[in-house]
Short mmCIF file of C-alpha atoms in Angstrom, two decimals:
data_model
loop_
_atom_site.label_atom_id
_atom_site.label_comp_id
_atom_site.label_asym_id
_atom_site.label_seq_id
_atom_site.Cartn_x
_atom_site.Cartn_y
_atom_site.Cartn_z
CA UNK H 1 21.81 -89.16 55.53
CA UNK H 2 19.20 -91.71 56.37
CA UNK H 3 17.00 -89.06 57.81
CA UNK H 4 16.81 -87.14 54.79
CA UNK H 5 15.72 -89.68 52.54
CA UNK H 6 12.29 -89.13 50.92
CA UNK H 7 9.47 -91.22 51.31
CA UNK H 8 8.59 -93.64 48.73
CA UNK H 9 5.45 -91.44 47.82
CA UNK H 10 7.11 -88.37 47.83
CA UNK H 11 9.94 -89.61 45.06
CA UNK H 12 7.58 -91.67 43.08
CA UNK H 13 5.23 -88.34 42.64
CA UNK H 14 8.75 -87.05 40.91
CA UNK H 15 9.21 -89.30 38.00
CA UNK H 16 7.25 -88.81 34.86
CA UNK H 17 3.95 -89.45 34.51
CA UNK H 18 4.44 -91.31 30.80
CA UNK H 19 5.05 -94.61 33.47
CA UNK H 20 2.37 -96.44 35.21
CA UNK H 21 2.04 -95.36 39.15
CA UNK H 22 3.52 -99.08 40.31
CA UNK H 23 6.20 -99.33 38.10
CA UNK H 24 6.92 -95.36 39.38
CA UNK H 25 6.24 -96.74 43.18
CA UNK H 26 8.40 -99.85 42.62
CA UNK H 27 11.49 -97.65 41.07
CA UNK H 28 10.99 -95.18 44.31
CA UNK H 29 11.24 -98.26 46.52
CA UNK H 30 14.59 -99.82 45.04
CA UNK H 31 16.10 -96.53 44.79
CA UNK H 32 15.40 -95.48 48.37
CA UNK H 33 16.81 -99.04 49.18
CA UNK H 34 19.89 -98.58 47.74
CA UNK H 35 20.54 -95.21 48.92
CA UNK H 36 20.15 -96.75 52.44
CA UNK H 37 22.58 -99.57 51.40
CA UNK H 38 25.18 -97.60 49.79
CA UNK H 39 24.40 -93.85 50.36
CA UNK H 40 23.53 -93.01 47.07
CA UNK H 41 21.75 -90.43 45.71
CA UNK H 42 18.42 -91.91 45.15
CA UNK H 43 16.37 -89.28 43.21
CA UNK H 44 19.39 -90.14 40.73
CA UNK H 45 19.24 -93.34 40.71
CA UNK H 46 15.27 -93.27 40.29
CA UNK H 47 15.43 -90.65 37.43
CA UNK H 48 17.92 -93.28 35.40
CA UNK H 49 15.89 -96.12 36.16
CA UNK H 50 12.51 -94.64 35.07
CA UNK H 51 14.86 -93.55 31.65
CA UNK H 52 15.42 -97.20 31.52
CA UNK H 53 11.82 -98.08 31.65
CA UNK H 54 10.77 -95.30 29.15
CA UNK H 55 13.58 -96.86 26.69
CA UNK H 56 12.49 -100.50 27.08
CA UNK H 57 8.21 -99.32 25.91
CA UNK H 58 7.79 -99.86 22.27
CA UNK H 59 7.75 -96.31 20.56
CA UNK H 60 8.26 -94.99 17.55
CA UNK H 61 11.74 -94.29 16.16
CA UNK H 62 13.19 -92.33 13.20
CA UNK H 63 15.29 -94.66 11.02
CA UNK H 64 18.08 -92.89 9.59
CA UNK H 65 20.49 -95.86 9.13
CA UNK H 66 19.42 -96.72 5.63
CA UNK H 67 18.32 -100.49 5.98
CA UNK H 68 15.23 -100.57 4.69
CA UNK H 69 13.48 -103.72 6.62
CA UNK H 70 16.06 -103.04 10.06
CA UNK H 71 14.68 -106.28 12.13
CA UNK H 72 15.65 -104.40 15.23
CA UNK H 73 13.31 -101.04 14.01
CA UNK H 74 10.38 -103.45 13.45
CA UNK H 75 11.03 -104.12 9.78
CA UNK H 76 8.44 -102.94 6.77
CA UNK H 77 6.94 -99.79 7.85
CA UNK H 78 3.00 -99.57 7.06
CA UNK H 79 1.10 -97.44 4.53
CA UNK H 80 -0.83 -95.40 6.05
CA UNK H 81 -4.12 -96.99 4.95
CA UNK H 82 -2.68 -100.15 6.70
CA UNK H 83 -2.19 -98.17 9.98
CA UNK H 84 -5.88 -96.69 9.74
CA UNK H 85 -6.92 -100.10 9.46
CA UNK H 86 -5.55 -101.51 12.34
CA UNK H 87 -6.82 -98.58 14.23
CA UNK H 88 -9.86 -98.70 13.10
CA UNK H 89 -10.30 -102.21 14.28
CA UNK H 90 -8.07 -102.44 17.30
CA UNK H 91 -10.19 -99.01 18.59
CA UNK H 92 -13.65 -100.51 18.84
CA UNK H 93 -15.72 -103.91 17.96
CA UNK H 94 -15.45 -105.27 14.35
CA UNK H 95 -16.55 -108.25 11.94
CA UNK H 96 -13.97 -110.54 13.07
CA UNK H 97 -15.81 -113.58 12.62
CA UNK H 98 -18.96 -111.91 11.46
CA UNK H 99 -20.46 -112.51 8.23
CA UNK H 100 -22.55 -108.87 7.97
CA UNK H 101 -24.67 -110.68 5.29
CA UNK H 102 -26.60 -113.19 7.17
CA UNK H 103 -25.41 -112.57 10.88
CA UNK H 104 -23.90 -115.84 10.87
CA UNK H 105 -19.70 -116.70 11.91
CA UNK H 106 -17.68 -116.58 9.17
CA UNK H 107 -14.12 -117.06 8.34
CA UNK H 108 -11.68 -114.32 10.23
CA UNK H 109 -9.67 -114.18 7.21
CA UNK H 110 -12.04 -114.96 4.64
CA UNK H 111 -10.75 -111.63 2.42
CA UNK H 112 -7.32 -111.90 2.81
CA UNK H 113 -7.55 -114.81 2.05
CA UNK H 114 -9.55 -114.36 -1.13
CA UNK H 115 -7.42 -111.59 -2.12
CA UNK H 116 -3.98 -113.64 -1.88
CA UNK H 117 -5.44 -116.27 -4.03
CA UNK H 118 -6.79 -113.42 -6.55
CA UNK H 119 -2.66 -112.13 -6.23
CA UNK H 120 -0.45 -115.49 -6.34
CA UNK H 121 -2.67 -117.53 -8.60
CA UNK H 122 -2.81 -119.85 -5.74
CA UNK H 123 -6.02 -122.49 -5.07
CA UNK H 124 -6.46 -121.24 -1.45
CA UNK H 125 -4.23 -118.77 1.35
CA UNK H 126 -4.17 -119.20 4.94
CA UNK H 127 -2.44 -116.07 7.19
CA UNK H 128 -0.51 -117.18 10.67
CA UNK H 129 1.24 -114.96 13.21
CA UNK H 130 4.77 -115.32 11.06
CA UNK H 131 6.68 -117.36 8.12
CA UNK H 132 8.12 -119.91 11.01
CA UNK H 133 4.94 -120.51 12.11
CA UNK H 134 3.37 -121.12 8.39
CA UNK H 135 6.25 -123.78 7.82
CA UNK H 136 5.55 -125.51 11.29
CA UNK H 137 1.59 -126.23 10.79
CA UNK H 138 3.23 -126.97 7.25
CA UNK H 139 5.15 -129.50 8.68
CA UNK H 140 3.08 -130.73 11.81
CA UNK H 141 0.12 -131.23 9.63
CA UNK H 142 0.87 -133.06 6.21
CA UNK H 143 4.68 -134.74 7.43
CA UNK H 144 4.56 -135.82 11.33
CA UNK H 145 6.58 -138.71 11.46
CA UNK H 146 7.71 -139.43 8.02
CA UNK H 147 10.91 -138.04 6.31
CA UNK H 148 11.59 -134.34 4.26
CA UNK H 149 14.30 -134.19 1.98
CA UNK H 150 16.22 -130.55 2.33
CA UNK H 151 19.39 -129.78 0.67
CA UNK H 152 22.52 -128.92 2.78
CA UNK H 153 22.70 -125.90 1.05
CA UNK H 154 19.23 -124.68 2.56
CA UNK H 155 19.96 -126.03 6.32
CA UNK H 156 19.26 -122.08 7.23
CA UNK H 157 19.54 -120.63 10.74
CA UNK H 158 18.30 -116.70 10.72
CA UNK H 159 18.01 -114.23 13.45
CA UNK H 160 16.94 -115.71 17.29
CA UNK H 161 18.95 -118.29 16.33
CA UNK H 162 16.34 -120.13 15.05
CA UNK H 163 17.69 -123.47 12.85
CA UNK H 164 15.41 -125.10 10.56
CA UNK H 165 16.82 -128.34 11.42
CA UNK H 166 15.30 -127.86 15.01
CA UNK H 167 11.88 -126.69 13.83
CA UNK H 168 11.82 -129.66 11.56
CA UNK H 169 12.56 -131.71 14.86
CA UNK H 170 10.04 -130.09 16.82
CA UNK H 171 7.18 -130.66 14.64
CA UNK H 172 8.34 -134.76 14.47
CA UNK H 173 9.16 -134.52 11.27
CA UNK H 174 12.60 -136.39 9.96
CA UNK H 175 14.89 -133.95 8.14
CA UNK H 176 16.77 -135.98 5.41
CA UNK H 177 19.79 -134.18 3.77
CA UNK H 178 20.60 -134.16 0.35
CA UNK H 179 23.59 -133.12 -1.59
CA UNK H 180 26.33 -130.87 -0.36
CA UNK H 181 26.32 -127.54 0.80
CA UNK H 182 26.97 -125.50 -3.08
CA UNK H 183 25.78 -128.42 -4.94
CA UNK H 184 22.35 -130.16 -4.81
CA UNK H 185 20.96 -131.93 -8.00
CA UNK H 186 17.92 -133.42 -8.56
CA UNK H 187 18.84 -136.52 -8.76
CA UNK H 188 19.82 -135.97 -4.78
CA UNK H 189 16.65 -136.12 -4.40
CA UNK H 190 15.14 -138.47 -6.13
CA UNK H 191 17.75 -140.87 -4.76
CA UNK H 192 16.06 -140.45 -1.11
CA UNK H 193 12.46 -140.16 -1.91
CA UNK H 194 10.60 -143.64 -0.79
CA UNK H 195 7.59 -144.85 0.86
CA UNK H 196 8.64 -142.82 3.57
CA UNK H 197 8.97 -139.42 2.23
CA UNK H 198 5.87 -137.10 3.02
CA UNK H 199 7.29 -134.25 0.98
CA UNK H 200 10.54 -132.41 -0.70
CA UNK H 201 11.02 -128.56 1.40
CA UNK H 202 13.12 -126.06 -0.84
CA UNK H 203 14.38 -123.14 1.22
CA UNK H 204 15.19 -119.72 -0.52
CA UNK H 205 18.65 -119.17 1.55
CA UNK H 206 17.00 -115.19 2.03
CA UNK H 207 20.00 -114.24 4.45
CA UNK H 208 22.80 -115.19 2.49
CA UNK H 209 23.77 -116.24 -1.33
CA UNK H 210 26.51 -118.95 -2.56
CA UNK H 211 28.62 -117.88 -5.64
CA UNK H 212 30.82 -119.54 -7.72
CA UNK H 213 30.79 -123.67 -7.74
CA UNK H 214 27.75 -123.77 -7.01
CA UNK H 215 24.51 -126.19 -8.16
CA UNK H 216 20.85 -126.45 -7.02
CA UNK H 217 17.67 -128.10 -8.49
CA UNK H 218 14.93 -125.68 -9.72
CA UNK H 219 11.29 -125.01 -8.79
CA UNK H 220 10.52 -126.28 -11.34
CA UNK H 221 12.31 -129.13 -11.57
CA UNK H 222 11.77 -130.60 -8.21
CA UNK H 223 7.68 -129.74 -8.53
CA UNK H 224 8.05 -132.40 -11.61
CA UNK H 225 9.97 -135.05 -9.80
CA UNK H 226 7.93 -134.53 -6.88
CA UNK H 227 4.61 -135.09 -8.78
CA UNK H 228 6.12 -138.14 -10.58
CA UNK H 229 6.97 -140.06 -6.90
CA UNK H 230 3.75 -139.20 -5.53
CA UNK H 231 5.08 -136.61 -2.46
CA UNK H 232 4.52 -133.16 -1.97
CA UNK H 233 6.33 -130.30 -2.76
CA UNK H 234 6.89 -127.25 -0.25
CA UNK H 235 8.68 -124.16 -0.80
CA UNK H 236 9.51 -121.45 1.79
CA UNK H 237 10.50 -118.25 -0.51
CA UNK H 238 11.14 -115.98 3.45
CA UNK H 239 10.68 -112.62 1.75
CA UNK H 240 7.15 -112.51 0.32
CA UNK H 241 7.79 -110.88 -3.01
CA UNK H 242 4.28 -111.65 -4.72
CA UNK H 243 5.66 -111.07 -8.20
CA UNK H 244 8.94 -111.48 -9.63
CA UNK H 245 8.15 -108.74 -12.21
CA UNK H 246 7.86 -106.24 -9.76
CA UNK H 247 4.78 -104.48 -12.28
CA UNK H 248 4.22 -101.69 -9.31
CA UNK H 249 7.68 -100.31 -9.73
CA UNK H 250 8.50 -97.72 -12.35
CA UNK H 251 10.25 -99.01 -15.19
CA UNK H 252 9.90 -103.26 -13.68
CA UNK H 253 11.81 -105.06 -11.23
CA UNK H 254 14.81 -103.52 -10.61
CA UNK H 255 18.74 -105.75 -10.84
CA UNK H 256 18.23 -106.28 -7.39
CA UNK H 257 15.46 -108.24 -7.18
CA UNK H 258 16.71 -110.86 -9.96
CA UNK H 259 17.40 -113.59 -7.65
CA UNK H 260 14.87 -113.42 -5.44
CA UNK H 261 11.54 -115.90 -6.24
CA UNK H 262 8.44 -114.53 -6.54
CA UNK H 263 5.27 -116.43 -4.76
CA UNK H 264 3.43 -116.16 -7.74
CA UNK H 265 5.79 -117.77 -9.90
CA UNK H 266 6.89 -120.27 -7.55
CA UNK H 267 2.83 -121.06 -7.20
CA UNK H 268 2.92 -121.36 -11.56
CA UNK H 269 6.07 -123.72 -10.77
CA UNK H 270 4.37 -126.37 -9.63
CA UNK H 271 4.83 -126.00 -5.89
CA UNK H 272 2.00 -127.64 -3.50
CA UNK H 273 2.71 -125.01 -0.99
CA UNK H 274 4.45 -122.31 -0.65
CA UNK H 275 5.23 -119.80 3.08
CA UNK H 276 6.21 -116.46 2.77
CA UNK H 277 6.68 -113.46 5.38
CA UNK H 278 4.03 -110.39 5.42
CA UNK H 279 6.53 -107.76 6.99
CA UNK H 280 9.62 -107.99 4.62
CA UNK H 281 9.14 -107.41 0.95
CA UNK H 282 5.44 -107.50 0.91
CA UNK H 283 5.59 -104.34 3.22
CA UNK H 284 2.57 -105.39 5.79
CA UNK H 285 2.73 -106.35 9.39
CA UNK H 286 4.83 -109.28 10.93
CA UNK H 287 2.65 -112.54 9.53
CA UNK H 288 2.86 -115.88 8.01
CA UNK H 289 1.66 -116.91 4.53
CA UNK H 290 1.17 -120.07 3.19
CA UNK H 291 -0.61 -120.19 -0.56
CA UNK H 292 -1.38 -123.61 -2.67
CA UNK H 293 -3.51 -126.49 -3.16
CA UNK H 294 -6.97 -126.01 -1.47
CA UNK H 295 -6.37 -129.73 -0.19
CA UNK H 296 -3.43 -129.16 1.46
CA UNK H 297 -4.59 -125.68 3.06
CA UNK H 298 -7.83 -127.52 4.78
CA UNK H 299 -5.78 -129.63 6.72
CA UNK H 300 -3.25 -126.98 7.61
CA UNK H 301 -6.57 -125.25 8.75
CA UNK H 302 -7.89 -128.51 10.75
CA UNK H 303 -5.11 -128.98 12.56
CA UNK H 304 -4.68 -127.97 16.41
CA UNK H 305 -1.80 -125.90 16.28
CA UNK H 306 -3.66 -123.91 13.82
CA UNK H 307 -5.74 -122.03 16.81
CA UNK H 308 -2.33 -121.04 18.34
CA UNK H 309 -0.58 -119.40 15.04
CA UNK H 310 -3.09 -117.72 14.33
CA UNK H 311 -2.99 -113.55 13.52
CA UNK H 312 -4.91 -110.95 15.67
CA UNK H 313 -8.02 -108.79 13.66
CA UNK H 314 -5.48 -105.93 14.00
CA UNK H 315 -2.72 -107.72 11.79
CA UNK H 316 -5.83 -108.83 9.66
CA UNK H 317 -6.94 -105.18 9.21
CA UNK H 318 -2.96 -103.89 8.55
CA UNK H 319 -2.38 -107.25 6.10
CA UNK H 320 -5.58 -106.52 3.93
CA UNK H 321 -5.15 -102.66 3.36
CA UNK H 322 -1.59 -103.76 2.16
CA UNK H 323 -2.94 -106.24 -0.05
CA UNK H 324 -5.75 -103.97 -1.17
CA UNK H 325 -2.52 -101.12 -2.45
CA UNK H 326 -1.19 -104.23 -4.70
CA UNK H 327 -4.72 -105.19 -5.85
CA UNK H 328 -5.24 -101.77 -6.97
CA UNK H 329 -1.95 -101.93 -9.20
CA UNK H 330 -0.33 -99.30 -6.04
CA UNK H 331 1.75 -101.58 -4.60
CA UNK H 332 4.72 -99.21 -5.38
CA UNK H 333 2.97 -97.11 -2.51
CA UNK H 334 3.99 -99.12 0.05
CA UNK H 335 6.88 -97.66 1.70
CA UNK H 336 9.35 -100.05 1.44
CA UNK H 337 8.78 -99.61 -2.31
CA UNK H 338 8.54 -96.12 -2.25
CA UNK H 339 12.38 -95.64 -0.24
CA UNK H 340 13.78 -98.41 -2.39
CA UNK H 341 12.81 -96.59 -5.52
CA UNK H 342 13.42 -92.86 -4.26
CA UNK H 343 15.14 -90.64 -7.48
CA UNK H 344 18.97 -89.62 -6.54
CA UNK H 345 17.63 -85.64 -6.94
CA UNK H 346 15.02 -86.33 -4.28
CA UNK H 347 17.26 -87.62 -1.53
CA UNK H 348 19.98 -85.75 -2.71
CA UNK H 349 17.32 -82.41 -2.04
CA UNK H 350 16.62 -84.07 1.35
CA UNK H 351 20.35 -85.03 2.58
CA UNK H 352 21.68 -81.33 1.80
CA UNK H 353 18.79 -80.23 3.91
CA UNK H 354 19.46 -81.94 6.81
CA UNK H 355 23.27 -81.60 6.42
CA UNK H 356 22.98 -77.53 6.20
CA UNK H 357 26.57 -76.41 8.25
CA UNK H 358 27.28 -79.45 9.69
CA UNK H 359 28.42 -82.17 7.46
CA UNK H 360 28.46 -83.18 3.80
CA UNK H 361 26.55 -85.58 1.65
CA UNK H 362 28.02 -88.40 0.22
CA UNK H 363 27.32 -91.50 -1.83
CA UNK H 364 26.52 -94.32 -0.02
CA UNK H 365 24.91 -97.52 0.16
CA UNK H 366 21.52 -98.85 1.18
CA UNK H 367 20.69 -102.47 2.48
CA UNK H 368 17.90 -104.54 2.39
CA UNK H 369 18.08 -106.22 5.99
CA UNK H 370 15.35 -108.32 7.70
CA UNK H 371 17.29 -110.96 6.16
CA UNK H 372 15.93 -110.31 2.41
CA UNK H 373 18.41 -109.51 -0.35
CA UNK H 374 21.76 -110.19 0.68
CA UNK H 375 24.65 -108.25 -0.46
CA UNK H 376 21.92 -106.15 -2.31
CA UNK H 377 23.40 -102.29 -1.98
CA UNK H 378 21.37 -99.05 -3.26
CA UNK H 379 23.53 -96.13 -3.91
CA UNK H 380 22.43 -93.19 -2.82
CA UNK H 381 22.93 -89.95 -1.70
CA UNK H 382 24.14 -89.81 2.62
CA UNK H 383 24.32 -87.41 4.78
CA UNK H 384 28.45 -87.97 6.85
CA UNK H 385 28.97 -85.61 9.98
CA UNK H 386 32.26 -85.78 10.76
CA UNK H 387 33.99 -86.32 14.08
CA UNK H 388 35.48 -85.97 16.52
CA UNK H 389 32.17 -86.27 19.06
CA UNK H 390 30.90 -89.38 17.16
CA UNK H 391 29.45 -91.35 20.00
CA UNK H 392 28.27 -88.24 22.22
CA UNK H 393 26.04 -87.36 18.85
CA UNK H 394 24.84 -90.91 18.34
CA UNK H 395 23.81 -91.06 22.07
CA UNK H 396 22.26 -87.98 21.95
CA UNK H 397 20.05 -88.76 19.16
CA UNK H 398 19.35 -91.93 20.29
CA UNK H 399 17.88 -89.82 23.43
CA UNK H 400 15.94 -87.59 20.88
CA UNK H 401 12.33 -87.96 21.13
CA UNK H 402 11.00 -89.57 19.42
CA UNK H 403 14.55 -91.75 19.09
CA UNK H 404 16.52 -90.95 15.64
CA UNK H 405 18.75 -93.74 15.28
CA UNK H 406 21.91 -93.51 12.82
CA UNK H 407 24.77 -95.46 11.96
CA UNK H 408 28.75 -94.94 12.91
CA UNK H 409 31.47 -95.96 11.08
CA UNK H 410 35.54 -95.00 10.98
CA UNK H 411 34.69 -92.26 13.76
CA UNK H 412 32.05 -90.28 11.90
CA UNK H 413 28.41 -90.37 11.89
CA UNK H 414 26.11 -90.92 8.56
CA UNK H 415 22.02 -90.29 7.96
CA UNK H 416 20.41 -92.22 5.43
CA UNK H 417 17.24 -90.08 5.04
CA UNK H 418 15.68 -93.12 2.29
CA UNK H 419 14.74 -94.85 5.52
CA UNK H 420 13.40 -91.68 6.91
CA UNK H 421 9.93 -90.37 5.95
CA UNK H 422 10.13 -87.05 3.82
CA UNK H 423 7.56 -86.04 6.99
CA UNK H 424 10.39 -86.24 9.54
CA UNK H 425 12.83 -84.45 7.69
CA UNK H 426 12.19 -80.82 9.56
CA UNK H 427 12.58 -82.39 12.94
CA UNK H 428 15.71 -84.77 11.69
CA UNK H 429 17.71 -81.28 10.96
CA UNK H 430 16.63 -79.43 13.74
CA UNK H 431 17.93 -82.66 16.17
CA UNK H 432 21.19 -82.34 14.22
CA UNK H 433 21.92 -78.65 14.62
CA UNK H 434 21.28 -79.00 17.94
CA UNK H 435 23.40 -81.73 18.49
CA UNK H 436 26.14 -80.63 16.42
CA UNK H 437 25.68 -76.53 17.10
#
């Protein structure tokens, strides 16, 4: 057996191309070790490994499981302006800190930044690499060492298992608790706000929602008290929807979106700051927003850690052709917008399509996901293949390329086309026929 093996070369010349020659060379190697170890075929073992490594690059993937901002798809698809932007930058030199008039540096986020203010009525923006990231220079910069007041109700931990009790430790700031978990007052507050108190943090809970005996202190309320004892007033709103009203939907802001705070109004609230993320409801790249008092944003701005949040000229690019679609009253454009306000006769169209011999549609729900709008639920029309073959369909899919990836439940399989663009539908119901012919 040993005599037969092939030479590293030999195998590595074998696997596809798509990979880099030393991570083709380095799968050849182990493989050909093992098969001297064990006696195993090593041209298979080399084809599933290089699999492995064209799974694990980031690619493109068709969404078909209906949650609109999936955190494990990437969350908020881009417009397509927002993807020509970011090409058009990341492919060549651009003004990053250029100011074209005079020649001289300028600010690398000087228009975002302008527009945001234009959008949330805010004094001044400033853009980091996520929302975590805006609340940390938040925190490191105006409260190191003195104590923030957050209710129990708002001690949130979202996905990465990231606690905002342990951010709030890392940037030496000293988390106080107030109230209970369903019911903070504002008098909780104002009971532990002292000499010591740098600022009162309000946390929109985006990834879950308490019901029933429940009590919390408004934005409103808490900007007031906060300006009467002389501390500041932060609010992280997570999602990033920019207006409550919704005014680039058809019709207004739909049920849905009646709990949800919207920067702007939050900003008219009284809030001294307020962080938000780019890639959920505002539909742009992964970022970190933080709007409010021009004061307050200089020393964000000034501080050190402010070099190390800060975004790419790619996200830049992507984040102000967003912005640009709700400046230009389009933000219902954006995709995220566009899926979550698709007509049932559109989708309905789309599912039979796709379903053709092989399954049925059906009413079904949407989510939100990318923890924004919990428990939120868009019916809708679904395509439902039944089984039996579930998993070998879903695995075969998943192999697809590019990857369609689908959801399983009670033994059958579903399609949400919403999440899917109208684009991919032809190649969606050819992968099905020939996965369920």
């Amino acid at each position: 057996m040993l005599h037969r093996l092939p030479s590293v070369d030999a195998l590595a010349r074998q696997l596809p191309e798509s990979l880099p020659h030393l991570i083709r060379v380095e799968i050849a190697r182990e493989a050909i070790d093992q098969a001297r170890r064990d006696g195993s075929d090593p041209v298979v073992l080399a084809e599933h490994q290089s699999k492995d490594w064209q799974r694990r690059r980031p690619m493109r993937v068709i969404n078909a499981t209906g949650v609109l901002l999936h955190t494990n798809l990437g969350r908020a698809p881009l417009h397509e302006s927002a993807i020509r932007a970011v090409e058009q930058v990341g492919g060549g030199y651009s003004n990053a800190e250029l100011k074209l008039g005079d020649g001289t540096r300028g600010d690398r986020a000087g228009y975002v930044h302008d527009l945001l203010v234009k959008l949330t009525g805010a004094e001044a923006a400033l853009v980091v690499n996520n929302n975590a990231a805006g609340l940390y220079l938040s925190l490191a910069a105006l409260c190191q060492g003195r104590e923030v007041p957050v209710s129990r109700g708002e001690l949130i931990e979202i996905g990465g298992s990231y606690r905002l009790p342990e951010l709030m430790a890392a940037t030496g700031t000293l988390l106080v608790e107030v109230g209970t978990t369903n019911k903070t007052h504002l008098e909780d507050y104002d009971r532990v706000i002292d000499a010591d108190t740098a600022a009162v943090l309000k946390v929109h809970p985006s990834n879950y929602r308490m019901s029933g005996f429940v009590v919390e202190a408004s934005y409103e309320e808490i900007a007031r008290l906060s300006r009467k004892r002389g501390v500041h007033f932060f609010a992280d709103v997570g999602s990033g929807l920019l207006d409550q009203a919704a005014p680039w939907m058809p019709g207004g802001a739909p049920d849905w979106l009646k709990d949800e705070p919207g920067v702007r109004q939050v900003v008219e609230a009284g809030a001294d700051l307020v962080m938000f993320s780019g890639d959920k409801l505002l539909g742009g790249p992964q970022a970190g927003i933080v709007v409010g008092r021009s004061t307050l944003i200089d020393r964000l701005r000034a501080h050190p850690a402010a070099r190390a949040v800060r975004c790419s000229s790619g996200i830049l690019a992507g984040l102000a052709a967003t912005l640009d679609l709700y400046a230009d009253g389009n933000g219902g454009d954006v995709p995220l917008w566009s899926m979550a306000g698709a007509t049932e006769e559109v989708l309905r169209a789309r599912a039979n399509r796709i379903a053709a011999n092989f399954g049925e549609v059906i009413s079904a729900s949407s989510v939100a996901g990318g923890g924004t709008l919990p428990g939120l639920e868009i019916i809708g029309p679904v395509v439902r293949i039944p089984g039996p073959g579930t998993d070998k369909r879903w695995r075969s899919l998943l192999d697809h390329d590019p990857p369609i990836v689908t959801r399983r439940s009670k033994g059958d399989l579903f399609l949400d086309v919403r999440t899917v663009a109208e684009t991919d539908d032809g190649m969606l119901a050819a992968a099905v026929a020939t996965v369920c012919g």
